mmCIF file of C-alpha atoms in Angstrom:
data_model
loop_
_atom_site.group_PDB
_atom_site.id
_atom_site.type_symbol
_atom_site.label_atom_id
_atom_site.label_comp_id
_atom_site.label_asym_id
_atom_site.label_seq_id
_atom_site.Cartn_x
_atom_site.Cartn_y
_atom_site.Cartn_z
ATOM 1 C CA MET A 1 -0.041 -0.036 0.082
ATOM 2 C CA PRO A 2 1.098 3.657 -0.533
ATOM 3 C CA SER A 3 3.270 5.399 1.934
ATOM 4 C CA GLY A 4 5.425 8.453 1.891
ATOM 5 C CA THR A 5 6.752 11.431 3.737
ATOM 6 C CA ILE A 6 5.944 15.075 3.626
ATOM 7 C CA THR A 7 8.249 17.951 4.730
ATOM 8 C CA VAL A 8 7.025 20.629 7.118
ATOM 9 C CA THR A 9 8.940 23.779 7.728
ATOM 10 C CA SER A 10 8.275 25.820 10.858
ATOM 11 C CA THR A 11 9.070 29.559 11.405
ATOM 12 C CA ARG A 12 8.484 29.798 15.088
ATOM 13 C CA ARG A 13 9.365 27.892 18.335
ATOM 14 C CA PHE A 14 5.848 26.772 18.851
ATOM 15 C CA GLU A 15 3.606 26.591 15.727
ATOM 16 C CA LEU A 16 0.677 24.499 14.444
ATOM 17 C CA ILE A 17 0.935 24.085 10.631
ATOM 18 C CA ASP A 18 -1.931 22.872 8.526
ATOM 19 C CA ILE A 19 -0.947 19.891 6.532
ATOM 20 C CA THR A 20 -4.399 18.832 5.325
ATOM 21 C CA ARG A 21 -3.611 19.675 1.604
ATOM 22 C CA PRO A 22 -0.453 17.411 1.142
ATOM 23 C CA ILE A 23 -2.060 14.536 3.100
ATOM 24 C CA SER A 24 -5.418 14.884 0.958
ATOM 25 C CA GLN A 25 -3.214 14.925 -2.111
ATOM 26 C CA ALA A 26 -1.449 11.720 -1.078
ATOM 27 C CA VAL A 27 -4.769 9.975 -0.464
ATOM 28 C CA ALA A 28 -6.116 11.097 -3.953
ATOM 29 C CA THR A 29 -2.972 9.970 -5.629
ATOM 30 C CA SER A 30 -2.964 6.538 -3.876
ATOM 31 C CA GLY A 31 -6.238 5.593 -5.525
ATOM 32 C CA CYS A 32 -7.445 4.155 -2.261
ATOM 33 C CA VAL A 33 -11.251 4.311 -2.011
ATOM 34 C CA SER A 34 -11.849 3.000 1.540
ATOM 35 C CA GLY A 35 -9.449 2.391 4.359
ATOM 36 C CA VAL A 36 -7.529 4.390 6.857
ATOM 37 C CA CYS A 37 -4.708 6.855 6.561
ATOM 38 C CA HIS A 38 -2.112 6.727 9.405
ATOM 39 C CA LEU A 39 0.032 9.802 10.094
ATOM 40 C CA TYR A 40 3.382 9.390 12.107
ATOM 41 C CA ASN A 41 5.658 12.115 13.403
ATOM 42 C CA PRO A 42 9.216 10.792 13.858
ATOM 43 C CA HIS A 43 10.415 13.716 16.045
ATOM 44 C CA THR A 44 10.298 13.766 19.890
ATOM 45 C CA THR A 45 9.624 17.454 20.155
ATOM 46 C CA ALA A 46 6.636 17.629 17.670
ATOM 47 C CA ALA A 47 3.383 15.994 17.341
ATOM 48 C CA VAL A 48 0.333 15.724 15.121
ATOM 49 C CA THR A 49 -3.298 16.706 16.081
ATOM 50 C CA ILE A 50 -6.623 17.232 14.431
ATOM 51 C CA ASN A 51 -8.529 20.460 15.387
ATOM 52 C CA GLU A 52 -10.489 23.293 13.974
ATOM 53 C CA GLY A 53 -8.882 25.021 10.907
ATOM 54 C CA ALA A 54 -11.615 27.418 9.861
ATOM 55 C CA ASP A 55 -10.558 30.107 12.388
ATOM 56 C CA PRO A 56 -6.733 30.378 12.581
ATOM 57 C CA ALA A 57 -7.142 31.718 16.181
ATOM 58 C CA VAL A 58 -7.846 28.139 17.354
ATOM 59 C CA ARG A 59 -4.246 27.005 16.478
ATOM 60 C CA ASP A 60 -2.778 30.025 18.130
ATOM 61 C CA ASP A 61 -4.956 29.380 21.284
ATOM 62 C CA LEU A 62 -3.715 25.812 21.387
ATOM 63 C CA VAL A 63 -0.223 27.130 21.549
ATOM 64 C CA THR A 64 -1.246 29.589 24.224
ATOM 65 C CA ALA A 65 -2.822 26.921 26.291
ATOM 66 C CA LEU A 66 0.018 24.274 25.878
ATOM 67 C CA THR A 67 2.631 26.777 26.790
ATOM 68 C CA THR A 68 0.711 27.533 29.928
ATOM 69 C CA ILE A 69 -0.247 24.034 30.927
ATOM 70 C CA VAL A 70 3.283 22.733 30.615
ATOM 71 C CA PRO A 71 5.647 24.317 33.087
ATOM 72 C CA PHE A 72 8.909 25.798 31.855
ATOM 73 C CA ASN A 73 10.526 26.232 35.271
ATOM 74 C CA LEU A 74 10.610 22.838 36.527
ATOM 75 C CA PRO A 75 13.892 21.112 37.753
ATOM 76 C CA TYR A 76 14.205 19.342 34.393
ATOM 77 C CA GLN A 77 17.332 17.158 34.018
ATOM 78 C CA HIS A 78 17.529 17.027 30.165
ATOM 79 C CA GLN A 79 20.259 19.595 29.460
ATOM 80 C CA GLU A 80 18.907 20.761 26.010
ATOM 81 C CA GLY A 81 16.366 23.196 27.527
ATOM 82 C CA ASN A 82 13.512 21.726 25.491
ATOM 83 C CA SER A 83 11.898 19.349 28.083
ATOM 84 C CA PRO A 84 8.650 21.205 27.792
ATOM 85 C CA ALA A 85 8.649 20.311 24.096
ATOM 86 C CA HIS A 86 9.053 16.705 24.897
ATOM 87 C CA VAL A 87 6.205 16.826 27.379
ATOM 88 C CA MET A 88 3.921 18.432 24.817
ATOM 89 C CA ALA A 89 4.978 15.725 22.187
ATOM 90 C CA THR A 90 3.634 13.026 24.664
ATOM 91 C CA LEU A 91 0.504 14.930 25.658
ATOM 92 C CA VAL A 92 -0.545 15.558 21.967
ATOM 93 C CA GLY A 93 0.768 12.319 20.556
ATOM 94 C CA SER A 94 2.997 11.085 17.795
ATOM 95 C CA SER A 95 0.311 9.603 15.412
ATOM 96 C CA ALA A 96 -3.167 10.173 14.048
ATOM 97 C CA THR A 97 -5.502 8.026 12.159
ATOM 98 C CA ILE A 98 -8.163 9.251 9.707
ATOM 99 C CA PHE A 99 -10.758 7.266 7.814
ATOM 100 C CA ILE A 100 -10.765 7.248 4.014
ATOM 101 C CA GLU A 101 -14.150 6.888 2.308
ATOM 102 C CA GLY A 102 -15.222 7.578 -1.207
ATOM 103 C CA GLY A 103 -11.591 8.168 -2.075
ATOM 104 C CA THR A 104 -11.161 11.117 0.364
ATOM 105 C CA LEU A 105 -10.321 11.754 3.906
ATOM 106 C CA ARG A 106 -13.432 11.698 6.146
ATOM 107 C CA LEU A 107 -12.587 14.768 8.255
ATOM 108 C CA GLY A 108 -15.358 16.635 10.201
ATOM 109 C CA THR A 109 -16.714 19.853 8.818
ATOM 110 C CA TRP A 110 -14.336 22.058 10.905
ATOM 111 C CA GLN A 111 -11.419 19.576 11.248
ATOM 112 C CA ARG A 112 -8.009 20.154 9.643
ATOM 113 C CA ILE A 113 -4.741 18.203 10.336
ATOM 114 C CA PHE A 114 -1.978 20.002 12.096
ATOM 115 C CA PHE A 115 1.697 19.312 12.528
ATOM 116 C CA CYS A 116 2.622 20.513 15.844
ATOM 117 C CA GLU A 117 6.097 22.177 16.192
ATOM 118 C CA PHE A 118 7.283 22.572 19.768
ATOM 119 C CA ASP A 119 11.015 23.268 19.280
ATOM 120 C CA GLY A 120 11.283 25.272 15.996
ATOM 121 C CA ALA A 121 12.023 26.834 13.779
ATOM 122 C CA ARG A 122 13.074 23.782 11.873
ATOM 123 C CA THR A 123 12.427 21.582 8.811
ATOM 124 C CA ARG A 124 10.590 18.440 9.891
ATOM 125 C CA LYS A 125 9.185 15.256 8.342
ATOM 126 C CA LEU A 126 5.850 13.532 8.788
ATOM 127 C CA HIS A 127 5.234 10.038 7.449
ATOM 128 C CA TRP A 128 1.909 8.894 6.127
ATOM 129 C CA LYS A 129 0.683 5.275 5.220
ATOM 130 C CA ILE A 130 -2.586 4.150 3.831
ATOM 131 C CA LEU A 131 -4.197 0.864 4.500
ATOM 132 C CA ALA A 132 -7.054 -0.070 2.171
ATOM 133 C CA ASP A 133 -9.685 -2.176 3.678
ATOM 134 C CA GLY A 134 -11.006 -3.817 0.436
ATOM 135 C CA ALA A 135 -14.492 -2.348 0.750
ATOM 136 C CA MET B 1 -14.838 -3.828 5.601
ATOM 137 C CA PRO B 2 -17.626 -2.559 7.908
ATOM 138 C CA SER B 3 -17.812 0.936 9.080
ATOM 139 C CA GLY B 4 -20.587 3.132 10.531
ATOM 140 C CA THR B 5 -21.577 5.893 12.810
ATOM 141 C CA ILE B 6 -23.133 6.127 16.190
ATOM 142 C CA THR B 7 -24.940 9.090 17.559
ATOM 143 C CA VAL B 8 -24.099 10.373 21.093
ATOM 144 C CA THR B 9 -26.223 12.866 22.946
ATOM 145 C CA SER B 10 -24.700 14.790 25.878
ATOM 146 C CA THR B 11 -26.676 16.523 28.558
ATOM 147 C CA ARG B 12 -23.948 18.770 30.091
ATOM 148 C CA ARG B 13 -21.193 20.978 28.919
ATOM 149 C CA PHE B 14 -18.528 18.494 30.004
ATOM 150 C CA GLU B 15 -19.480 14.799 30.045
ATOM 151 C CA LEU B 16 -17.898 11.437 29.442
ATOM 152 C CA ILE B 17 -20.398 9.095 27.883
ATOM 153 C CA ASP B 18 -19.917 5.283 27.852
ATOM 154 C CA ILE B 19 -20.217 4.109 24.204
ATOM 155 C CA THR B 20 -18.840 0.551 24.694
ATOM 156 C CA ARG B 21 -22.116 -1.111 24.123
ATOM 157 C CA PRO B 22 -22.828 0.144 20.634
ATOM 158 C CA ILE B 23 -19.245 -0.230 19.592
ATOM 159 C CA SER B 24 -19.227 -3.781 20.831
ATOM 160 C CA GLN B 25 -22.489 -4.438 18.927
ATOM 161 C CA ALA B 26 -21.036 -3.025 15.669
ATOM 162 C CA VAL B 27 -18.092 -5.521 16.106
ATOM 163 C CA ALA B 28 -20.462 -8.379 16.804
ATOM 164 C CA THR B 29 -22.525 -7.461 13.749
ATOM 165 C CA SER B 30 -19.520 -7.178 11.545
ATOM 166 C CA GLY B 31 -18.590 -10.804 11.915
ATOM 167 C CA CYS B 32 -14.911 -9.657 12.228
ATOM 168 C CA VAL B 33 -13.020 -12.351 14.225
ATOM 169 C CA SER B 34 -9.616 -10.697 14.416
ATOM 170 C CA GLY B 35 -8.488 -7.194 13.554
ATOM 171 C CA VAL B 36 -8.703 -3.680 14.858
ATOM 172 C CA CYS B 37 -11.580 -1.399 15.499
ATOM 173 C CA HIS B 38 -10.787 2.306 14.876
ATOM 174 C CA LEU B 39 -12.925 5.022 16.411
ATOM 175 C CA TYR B 40 -12.965 8.546 14.976
ATOM 176 C CA ASN B 41 -14.465 11.715 16.509
ATOM 177 C CA PRO B 42 -15.277 14.211 13.740
ATOM 178 C CA HIS B 43 -15.781 17.202 16.154
ATOM 179 C CA THR B 44 -13.251 19.773 17.249
ATOM 180 C CA THR B 45 -14.522 20.228 20.836
ATOM 181 C CA ALA B 46 -15.005 16.653 21.669
ATOM 182 C CA ALA B 47 -12.684 13.523 21.838
ATOM 183 C CA VAL B 48 -12.583 9.763 22.542
ATOM 184 C CA THR B 49 -10.783 7.969 25.309
ATOM 185 C CA ILE B 50 -10.569 4.647 27.078
ATOM 186 C CA ASN B 51 -10.538 4.527 30.812
ATOM 187 C CA GLU B 52 -12.152 2.919 33.855
ATOM 188 C CA GLY B 53 -15.953 2.279 33.554
ATOM 189 C CA ALA B 54 -16.510 0.239 36.762
ATOM 190 C CA ASP B 55 -16.708 3.241 39.031
ATOM 191 C CA PRO B 56 -18.602 6.231 37.568
ATOM 192 C CA ALA B 57 -16.691 8.510 39.764
ATOM 193 C CA VAL B 58 -13.558 8.063 37.456
ATOM 194 C CA ARG B 59 -15.232 9.825 34.599
ATOM 195 C CA ASP B 60 -16.379 12.562 36.750
ATOM 196 C CA ASP B 61 -12.853 13.001 38.059
ATOM 197 C CA LEU B 62 -11.517 13.140 34.584
ATOM 198 C CA VAL B 63 -13.884 16.172 33.976
ATOM 199 C CA THR B 64 -12.764 17.691 37.291
ATOM 200 C CA ALA B 65 -9.128 17.395 36.366
ATOM 201 C CA LEU B 66 -9.405 18.443 32.756
ATOM 202 C CA THR B 67 -11.388 21.627 33.539
ATOM 203 C CA THR B 68 -8.682 22.371 36.174
ATOM 204 C CA ILE B 69 -5.691 21.641 33.963
ATOM 205 C CA VAL B 70 -6.877 23.607 30.979
ATOM 206 C CA PRO B 71 -7.041 27.319 31.849
ATOM 207 C CA PHE B 72 -10.365 29.168 31.189
ATOM 208 C CA ASN B 73 -8.967 32.659 31.587
ATOM 209 C CA LEU B 74 -6.304 32.871 29.138
ATOM 210 C CA PRO B 75 -6.183 35.639 26.406
ATOM 211 C CA TYR B 76 -7.729 33.291 23.932
ATOM 212 C CA GLN B 77 -8.355 34.853 20.530
ATOM 213 C CA HIS B 78 -11.165 32.473 19.167
ATOM 214 C CA GLN B 79 -14.337 34.306 19.803
ATOM 215 C CA GLU B 80 -16.740 31.482 20.429
ATOM 216 C CA GLY B 81 -15.709 31.144 24.036
ATOM 217 C CA ASN B 82 -14.952 27.367 23.739
ATOM 218 C CA SER B 83 -11.150 27.412 23.342
ATOM 219 C CA PRO B 84 -10.667 25.349 26.400
ATOM 220 C CA ALA B 85 -12.819 22.637 24.679
ATOM 221 C CA HIS B 86 -10.503 22.784 21.614
ATOM 222 C CA VAL B 87 -7.434 22.220 23.863
ATOM 223 C CA MET B 88 -9.059 19.367 25.685
ATOM 224 C CA ALA B 89 -9.831 17.815 22.299
ATOM 225 C CA THR B 90 -6.179 17.866 21.286
ATOM 226 C CA LEU B 91 -4.995 16.693 24.682
ATOM 227 C CA VAL B 92 -7.367 13.701 24.736
ATOM 228 C CA GLY B 93 -7.244 12.966 20.988
ATOM 229 C CA SER B 94 -9.599 12.390 18.162
ATOM 230 C CA SER B 95 -9.278 8.695 17.617
ATOM 231 C CA ALA B 96 -8.776 5.359 19.430
ATOM 232 C CA THR B 97 -7.774 2.020 18.265
ATOM 233 C CA ILE B 98 -8.956 -1.296 20.009
ATOM 234 C CA PHE B 99 -8.077 -4.803 19.143
ATOM 235 C CA ILE B 100 -10.644 -7.310 18.022
ATOM 236 C CA GLU B 101 -9.889 -11.016 18.947
ATOM 237 C CA GLY B 102 -12.222 -13.835 19.070
ATOM 238 C CA GLY B 103 -14.945 -11.718 17.607
ATOM 239 C CA THR B 104 -15.057 -9.257 20.434
ATOM 240 C CA LEU B 105 -13.187 -6.033 21.513
ATOM 241 C CA ARG B 106 -10.075 -6.905 23.542
ATOM 242 C CA LEU B 107 -10.615 -4.257 26.328
ATOM 243 C CA GLY B 108 -8.861 -4.546 29.599
ATOM 244 C CA THR B 109 -10.797 -5.681 32.639
ATOM 245 C CA TRP B 110 -11.782 -2.205 33.853
ATOM 246 C CA GLN B 111 -11.764 -0.482 30.499
ATOM 247 C CA ARG B 112 -14.655 1.215 28.779
ATOM 248 C CA ILE B 113 -14.804 3.464 25.720
ATOM 249 C CA PHE B 114 -15.968 7.001 26.363
ATOM 250 C CA PHE B 115 -17.068 9.785 24.040
ATOM 251 C CA CYS B 116 -15.771 12.981 25.574
ATOM 252 C CA GLU B 117 -18.157 15.996 25.297
ATOM 253 C CA PHE B 118 -16.344 19.218 25.981
ATOM 254 C CA ASP B 119 -18.821 21.746 24.599
ATOM 255 C CA GLY B 120 -22.352 20.271 25.254
ATOM 256 C CA ALA B 121 -25.143 19.670 25.570
ATOM 257 C CA ARG B 122 -25.254 18.484 21.939
ATOM 258 C CA THR B 123 -25.938 15.606 19.667
ATOM 259 C CA ARG B 124 -22.651 14.212 18.250
ATOM 260 C CA LYS B 125 -21.384 11.581 15.879
ATOM 261 C CA LEU B 126 -18.568 9.014 16.253
ATOM 262 C CA HIS B 127 -17.329 7.023 13.296
ATOM 263 C CA TRP B 128 -16.050 3.437 13.589
ATOM 264 C CA LYS B 129 -14.251 1.325 11.090
ATOM 265 C CA ILE B 130 -13.099 -2.309 11.320
ATOM 266 C CA LEU B 131 -10.068 -3.649 9.607
ATOM 267 C CA ALA B 132 -9.822 -7.405 9.680
ATOM 268 C CA ASP B 133 -6.410 -8.945 9.602
ATOM 269 C CA GLY B 134 -7.063 -12.141 7.989
ATOM 270 C CA ALA B 135 -6.062 -14.263 11.063
ATOM 271 C CA MET C 1 -1.696 -11.654 11.344
ATOM 272 C CA PRO C 2 0.633 -11.823 14.391
ATOM 273 C CA SER C 3 -0.289 -10.511 17.724
ATOM 274 C CA GLY C 4 0.886 -10.990 21.293
ATOM 275 C CA THR C 5 1.348 -9.582 24.686
ATOM 276 C CA ILE C 6 4.498 -8.540 26.532
ATOM 277 C CA THR C 7 4.899 -8.156 30.294
ATOM 278 C CA VAL C 8 6.275 -4.976 31.905
ATOM 279 C CA THR C 9 7.250 -4.736 35.588
ATOM 280 C CA SER C 10 7.548 -1.364 37.192
ATOM 281 C CA THR C 11 9.516 -0.644 40.344
ATOM 282 C CA ARG C 12 8.047 2.932 41.107
ATOM 283 C CA ARG C 13 4.650 4.635 41.319
ATOM 284 C CA PHE C 14 5.455 6.622 38.248
ATOM 285 C CA GLU C 15 7.898 5.299 35.753
ATOM 286 C CA LEU C 16 8.378 5.293 31.926
ATOM 287 C CA ILE C 17 9.873 1.826 30.809
ATOM 288 C CA ASP C 18 11.539 1.427 27.459
ATOM 289 C CA ILE C 19 9.758 -1.455 25.590
ATOM 290 C CA THR C 20 11.397 -0.831 22.163
ATOM 291 C CA ARG C 21 13.361 -4.042 22.296
ATOM 292 C CA PRO C 22 10.572 -6.634 22.825
ATOM 293 C CA ILE C 23 8.385 -4.797 20.311
ATOM 294 C CA SER C 24 11.158 -4.836 17.706
ATOM 295 C CA GLN C 25 11.758 -8.475 18.435
ATOM 296 C CA ALA C 26 7.926 -9.167 17.837
ATOM 297 C CA VAL C 27 8.101 -7.325 14.494
ATOM 298 C CA ALA C 28 11.256 -9.301 13.312
ATOM 299 C CA THR C 29 9.717 -12.553 14.407
ATOM 300 C CA SER C 30 6.475 -11.829 12.487
ATOM 301 C CA GLY C 31 8.247 -11.655 9.205
ATOM 302 C CA CYS C 32 6.060 -8.513 8.289
ATOM 303 C CA VAL C 33 7.924 -6.510 5.844
ATOM 304 C CA SER C 34 5.475 -3.523 5.466
ATOM 305 C CA GLY C 35 2.549 -2.397 7.616
ATOM 306 C CA VAL C 36 1.707 -1.125 10.965
ATOM 307 C CA CYS C 37 2.275 -2.172 14.467
ATOM 308 C CA HIS C 38 -0.425 -1.262 16.850
ATOM 309 C CA LEU C 39 0.298 -1.203 20.625
ATOM 310 C CA TYR C 40 -2.438 -1.406 23.129
ATOM 311 C CA ASN C 41 -2.330 -0.802 26.971
ATOM 312 C CA PRO C 42 -5.274 -2.628 28.661
ATOM 313 C CA HIS C 43 -4.845 -0.883 32.009
ATOM 314 C CA THR C 44 -6.723 2.257 33.195
ATOM 315 C CA THR C 45 -3.752 3.767 35.228
ATOM 316 C CA ALA C 46 -1.082 3.263 32.627
ATOM 317 C CA ALA C 47 -0.413 4.455 29.128
ATOM 318 C CA VAL C 48 1.942 4.048 26.072
ATOM 319 C CA THR C 49 3.948 6.905 24.503
ATOM 320 C CA ILE C 50 6.810 7.490 22.007
ATOM 321 C CA ASN C 51 9.482 9.949 23.058
ATOM 322 C CA GLU C 52 13.238 10.398 23.266
ATOM 323 C CA GLY C 53 15.262 7.415 24.560
ATOM 324 C CA ALA C 54 18.898 8.660 24.036
ATOM 325 C CA ASP C 55 18.880 10.660 27.272
ATOM 326 C CA PRO C 56 17.205 8.838 30.228
ATOM 327 C CA ALA C 57 16.646 12.327 31.704
ATOM 328 C CA VAL C 58 13.776 12.824 29.231
ATOM 329 C CA ARG C 59 11.643 10.007 30.684
ATOM 330 C CA ASP C 60 12.248 11.363 34.198
ATOM 331 C CA ASP C 61 11.384 14.869 33.129
ATOM 332 C CA LEU C 62 8.120 13.646 31.605
ATOM 333 C CA VAL C 63 7.165 12.183 35.068
ATOM 334 C CA THR C 64 8.105 15.398 36.656
ATOM 335 C CA ALA C 65 5.868 17.316 34.297
ATOM 336 C CA LEU C 66 2.896 15.035 34.490
ATOM 337 C CA THR C 67 2.961 14.859 38.240
ATOM 338 C CA THR C 68 2.903 18.686 38.328
ATOM 339 C CA ILE C 69 0.355 19.208 35.475
ATOM 340 C CA VAL C 70 -2.190 16.748 36.961
ATOM 341 C CA PRO C 71 -3.314 17.980 40.376
ATOM 342 C CA PHE C 72 -3.300 15.563 43.268
ATOM 343 C CA ASN C 73 -5.379 17.690 45.608
ATOM 344 C CA LEU C 74 -8.552 18.000 43.836
ATOM 345 C CA PRO C 75 -11.943 16.859 45.249
ATOM 346 C CA TYR C 76 -11.704 13.529 43.312
ATOM 347 C CA GLN C 77 -14.619 11.109 44.085
ATOM 348 C CA HIS C 78 -12.931 7.870 43.162
ATOM 349 C CA GLN C 79 -11.897 6.357 46.429
ATOM 350 C CA GLU C 80 -8.811 4.402 45.487
ATOM 351 C CA GLY C 81 -6.556 7.519 45.579
ATOM 352 C CA ASN C 82 -5.376 6.987 42.136
ATOM 353 C CA SER C 83 -7.500 9.494 40.128
ATOM 354 C CA PRO C 84 -4.385 11.446 38.902
ATOM 355 C CA ALA C 85 -3.040 8.143 37.323
ATOM 356 C CA HIS C 86 -6.480 7.754 35.517
ATOM 357 C CA VAL C 87 -6.150 11.425 34.201
ATOM 358 C CA MET C 88 -2.524 10.742 33.038
ATOM 359 C CA ALA C 89 -3.902 7.715 31.288
ATOM 360 C CA THR C 90 -6.257 9.660 29.266
ATOM 361 C CA LEU C 91 -3.852 12.445 28.582
ATOM 362 C CA VAL C 92 -1.247 10.233 27.262
ATOM 363 C CA GLY C 93 -3.302 7.543 25.587
ATOM 364 C CA SER C 94 -3.843 3.899 25.552
ATOM 365 C CA SER C 95 -2.521 3.030 22.170
ATOM 366 C CA ALA C 96 0.263 3.858 19.716
ATOM 367 C CA THR C 97 0.732 3.138 16.037
ATOM 368 C CA ILE C 98 4.188 2.634 14.452
ATOM 369 C CA PHE C 99 4.857 1.992 10.765
ATOM 370 C CA ILE C 100 6.833 -1.053 9.743
ATOM 371 C CA GLU C 101 8.953 -0.845 6.675
ATOM 372 C CA GLY C 102 11.770 -2.971 5.419
ATOM 373 C CA GLY C 103 10.785 -5.410 8.179
ATOM 374 C CA THR C 104 11.713 -3.157 10.980
ATOM 375 C CA LEU C 105 9.861 -0.289 13.025
ATOM 376 C CA ARG C 106 10.188 3.025 11.425
ATOM 377 C CA LEU C 107 11.010 5.058 14.620
ATOM 378 C CA GLY C 108 12.549 8.423 14.342
ATOM 379 C CA THR C 109 16.297 8.708 15.181
ATOM 380 C CA TRP C 110 15.781 9.552 18.874
ATOM 381 C CA GLN C 111 12.458 7.759 19.514
ATOM 382 C CA ARG C 112 11.897 4.855 21.697
ATOM 383 C CA ILE C 113 8.617 3.281 22.834
ATOM 384 C CA PHE C 114 7.698 3.698 26.474
ATOM 385 C CA PHE C 115 5.241 1.981 28.696
ATOM 386 C CA CYS C 116 4.012 4.486 31.188
ATOM 387 C CA GLU C 117 3.374 3.285 34.717
ATOM 388 C CA PHE C 118 1.193 5.788 36.766
ATOM 389 C CA ASP C 119 0.262 3.467 39.630
ATOM 390 C CA GLY C 120 3.041 1.262 40.299
ATOM 391 C CA ALA C 121 4.941 -0.730 41.210
ATOM 392 C CA ARG C 122 3.154 -3.593 39.350
ATOM 393 C CA THR C 123 3.381 -6.164 36.729
ATOM 394 C CA ARG C 124 1.523 -5.006 33.651
ATOM 395 C CA LYS C 125 0.601 -6.127 30.115
ATOM 396 C CA LEU C 126 0.949 -4.431 26.677
ATOM 397 C CA HIS C 127 -0.671 -5.933 23.622
ATOM 398 C CA TRP C 128 0.721 -5.662 20.128
ATOM 399 C CA LYS C 129 -0.877 -6.445 16.806
ATOM 400 C CA ILE C 130 0.694 -6.289 13.425
ATOM 401 C CA LEU C 131 -1.315 -5.462 10.209
ATOM 402 C CA ALA C 132 0.582 -6.045 7.000
ATOM 403 C CA ASP C 133 -0.335 -3.897 4.154
ATOM 404 C CA GLY C 134 0.691 -6.257 1.237
ATOM 405 C CA ALA C 135 3.312 -3.902 -0.080
#
């Protein structure tokens, strides 16, 4: 089954980047009619999530909340200074699974797929893999 | 392979609703003996999780904790007033994957599946899809 | 398709245990060349995550952060005293999905798989299941 990797470039330390378009294109190109599309982030200070894309304020609010919820002033032992980013990676998660039906991603009305950068700016990768279900 | 949608009706703003029964019924009806059952929440202020169902206090404690962990008084830019719900959606996650073996969901002894309402009361949808593994 | 269960023994109340080796061995033994490996934690006070394994300080920092983010002094109703562990289970998640390519797990350079114990010390189980994609 088809699989691949997209490249994502962040411009800030914390940033949610809408990757719905390249993932939708991968699904269209695959020819898969029915199945699931798995997304996998191979980085330890980044993540992938699905949330509202209609109002860009939501992705900014997510950054505002995450950088408040995860403390920056704890006695972290990891010496790179990015322990909060590692914590966010675990809270948000390294993978997402989206259904494919009728040859397209079955996202909700307001849903978009976001790559979550927690230690940018950087160039990152996100892997995708499609499993058809034979329907 | 079989897929479908269940409807979930919440009665409070924050509420965890046990959906184990309809998902188990979908698995039974599908005839799948071995595989995985993917669950997908198409809403941006809701989520799906697996946690203890034996004591109803646990689901209430989850609401108590989430509404404490996620701040309500941040300078959120999204004007609908439900930014904390969007944050909870990303923290808890939009999908869950449960194994199917012997024709039934392989949940742990105390585990139940919960639809997480963070912006109710509303009527919501949850999609499921079964991938058999040919075992 | 192959599936199985590994046993994980924790020695502390909160502990992240690297389970990459037994899962990698399961993939190797399965003979699967391309597909996905699903991991499933059947416990309600434990979880599974993927994060940095090179520096052991990161897993300790994750415990430091989670035990700070999740309040211990809320008016929890569950009488077993482990409600914070249930909250952590939902925040981190009960499953993980990792790609298999070339017969091995496609983890990122610094990524390792961790069983997250939030109510130890105990002996726990983690289920795995491989779905080949016919590639």
